[in-house]
mmCIF file of C-alpha atoms in Angstrom:
data_model
loop_
_atom_site.group_PDB
_atom_site.id
_atom_site.type_symbol
_atom_site.label_atom_id
_atom_site.label_comp_id
_atom_site.label_asym_id
_atom_site.label_seq_id
_atom_site.Cartn_x
_atom_site.Cartn_y
_atom_site.Cartn_z
ATOM 1 C CA MET A 1 0.045 0.167 20.496
ATOM 2 C CA LYS A 2 -1.152 -0.179 24.058
ATOM 3 C CA PHE A 3 -2.735 -2.871 26.388
ATOM 4 C CA ASP A 4 -4.835 -1.896 29.235
ATOM 5 C CA ASN A 5 -6.060 -4.322 32.113
ATOM 6 C CA VAL A 6 -3.408 -6.864 31.771
ATOM 7 C CA SER A 7 -1.095 -9.119 33.698
ATOM 8 C CA ALA A 8 2.315 -9.008 32.862
ATOM 9 C CA GLU A 9 5.205 -11.798 32.853
ATOM 10 C CA ALA A 10 8.159 -9.659 34.156
ATOM 11 C CA LYS A 11 10.789 -12.395 33.413
ATOM 12 C CA ALA A 12 11.769 -12.029 29.879
ATOM 13 C CA ASN A 13 11.942 -14.941 27.120
ATOM 14 C CA ILE A 14 15.461 -14.779 25.831
ATOM 15 C CA TYR A 15 16.275 -16.954 22.830
ATOM 16 C CA PHE A 16 19.578 -16.907 20.561
ATOM 17 C CA ASP A 17 21.833 -15.539 22.773
ATOM 18 C CA GLY A 18 19.655 -12.484 23.696
ATOM 19 C CA LYS A 19 19.117 -11.601 20.004
ATOM 20 C CA VAL A 20 15.425 -12.077 20.474
ATOM 21 C CA VAL A 21 13.602 -10.795 23.694
ATOM 22 C CA SER A 22 10.278 -11.162 24.712
ATOM 23 C CA HIS A 23 7.641 -10.509 27.787
ATOM 24 C CA GLY A 24 3.990 -12.028 27.843
ATOM 25 C CA ILE A 25 1.108 -10.724 29.248
ATOM 26 C CA THR A 26 -2.664 -12.049 29.618
ATOM 27 C CA LEU A 27 -5.437 -9.797 28.635
ATOM 28 C CA GLU A 28 -8.751 -9.555 30.584
ATOM 29 C CA ASP A 29 -10.351 -12.182 28.318
ATOM 30 C CA GLY A 30 -7.677 -14.835 29.205
ATOM 31 C CA SER A 31 -6.126 -14.447 25.895
ATOM 32 C CA THR A 32 -2.473 -14.058 25.889
ATOM 33 C CA LYS A 33 0.253 -12.286 23.778
ATOM 34 C CA THR A 34 3.963 -11.820 23.718
ATOM 35 C CA PHE A 35 5.859 -9.001 22.156
ATOM 36 C CA GLY A 36 9.640 -7.998 21.774
ATOM 37 C CA LEU A 37 12.639 -7.206 19.689
ATOM 38 C CA ILE A 38 14.455 -9.191 17.331
ATOM 39 C CA PHE A 39 18.129 -7.965 16.179
ATOM 40 C CA PRO A 40 19.785 -8.816 13.215
ATOM 41 C CA GLY A 41 20.087 -12.166 12.639
ATOM 42 C CA LYS A 42 18.386 -15.294 11.135
ATOM 43 C CA TYR A 43 16.498 -17.427 13.291
ATOM 44 C CA HIS A 44 13.869 -20.237 13.437
ATOM 45 C CA PHE A 45 11.158 -20.472 15.713
ATOM 46 C CA GLY A 46 8.511 -23.624 16.081
ATOM 47 C CA THR A 47 4.997 -23.394 16.920
ATOM 48 C CA ARG A 48 2.498 -25.369 18.890
ATOM 49 C CA SER A 49 -0.443 -22.819 18.691
ATOM 50 C CA ALA A 50 -1.469 -21.114 15.712
ATOM 51 C CA GLU A 51 0.361 -17.287 16.037
ATOM 52 C CA ARG A 52 -0.328 -13.997 14.102
ATOM 53 C CA MET A 53 2.706 -12.073 14.225
ATOM 54 C CA GLU A 54 2.432 -8.198 13.727
ATOM 55 C CA VAL A 55 5.621 -6.163 12.664
ATOM 56 C CA ILE A 56 5.047 -2.766 14.692
ATOM 57 C CA GLU A 57 8.453 -1.534 13.734
ATOM 58 C CA GLY A 58 11.636 -2.271 11.536
ATOM 59 C CA ASP A 59 11.524 -4.943 8.754
ATOM 60 C CA CYS A 60 11.736 -8.595 8.284
ATOM 61 C CA THR A 61 11.895 -11.308 5.814
ATOM 62 C CA VAL A 62 9.969 -14.679 6.683
ATOM 63 C CA SER A 63 9.129 -18.042 4.981
ATOM 64 C CA ILE A 64 6.853 -20.350 6.579
ATOM 65 C CA ASP A 65 7.535 -24.112 7.214
ATOM 66 C CA GLY A 66 6.111 -26.380 4.578
ATOM 67 C CA SER A 67 4.756 -23.285 2.566
ATOM 68 C CA GLU A 68 5.264 -21.161 -0.735
ATOM 69 C CA GLU A 69 4.404 -18.105 1.576
ATOM 70 C CA SER A 70 7.477 -16.233 2.352
ATOM 71 C CA GLY A 71 8.237 -12.435 1.879
ATOM 72 C CA PRO A 72 9.112 -9.232 3.129
ATOM 73 C CA PHE A 73 7.160 -7.717 6.289
ATOM 74 C CA THR A 74 7.469 -4.196 7.476
ATOM 75 C CA ALA A 75 5.667 -2.119 10.309
ATOM 76 C CA GLY A 76 1.822 -2.439 9.841
ATOM 77 C CA GLU A 77 1.759 -5.885 8.278
ATOM 78 C CA HIS A 78 1.561 -9.454 9.631
ATOM 79 C CA PHE A 79 1.996 -13.226 8.959
ATOM 80 C CA ASP A 80 0.034 -16.034 10.171
ATOM 81 C CA VAL A 81 1.924 -19.274 11.110
ATOM 82 C CA PRO A 82 -0.178 -22.428 11.458
ATOM 83 C CA ALA A 83 -0.145 -24.652 14.970
ATOM 84 C CA ASN A 84 2.545 -27.379 15.206
ATOM 85 C CA SER A 85 4.663 -25.510 12.347
ATOM 86 C CA GLY A 86 7.223 -23.181 12.464
ATOM 87 C CA PHE A 87 9.047 -20.152 10.517
ATOM 88 C CA ASN A 88 12.417 -18.556 9.760
ATOM 89 C CA ILE A 89 12.580 -15.057 10.184
ATOM 90 C CA GLU A 90 15.510 -12.743 9.189
ATOM 91 C CA VAL A 91 16.454 -9.239 10.257
ATOM 92 C CA ALA A 92 19.039 -7.730 8.035
ATOM 93 C CA GLU A 93 19.636 -4.310 9.931
ATOM 94 C CA GLY A 94 18.140 -2.482 12.518
ATOM 95 C CA ILE A 95 15.644 -4.013 15.203
ATOM 96 C CA CYS A 96 12.359 -5.544 14.354
ATOM 97 C CA GLN A 97 9.562 -4.984 16.998
ATOM 98 C CA TYR A 98 6.825 -7.215 16.777
ATOM 99 C CA ILE A 99 3.168 -8.470 18.930
ATOM 100 C CA CYS A 100 2.500 -12.144 18.727
ATOM 101 C CA SER A 101 -1.337 -13.086 19.310
ATOM 102 C CA PHE A 102 -1.964 -16.685 19.541
ATOM 103 C CA ILE A 103 -4.971 -17.625 17.375
ATOM 104 C CA ASP A 104 -5.989 -20.985 17.863
#
């Protein structure tokens, strides 16, 4: 996936001792996205804004806080997380690459 005409954040967001790394961009219309890598492990993320997480490479298992929604996701699939919520994500092996869009 390629994004044209964006402003990019050069400094990475680094979580969980470097096991999750992302960079942010702002598109021409003012919307923002982050994209990055998740190395093997289990992690929990909280959300302020609603998010759509698109898996662009690899596999992960996700459960949304307060929801029965859970399951595996692979490249080409996505899951949505409500605002003021969170999710658990597990990568069993390899690297999962993602794009996060803020959808509120």
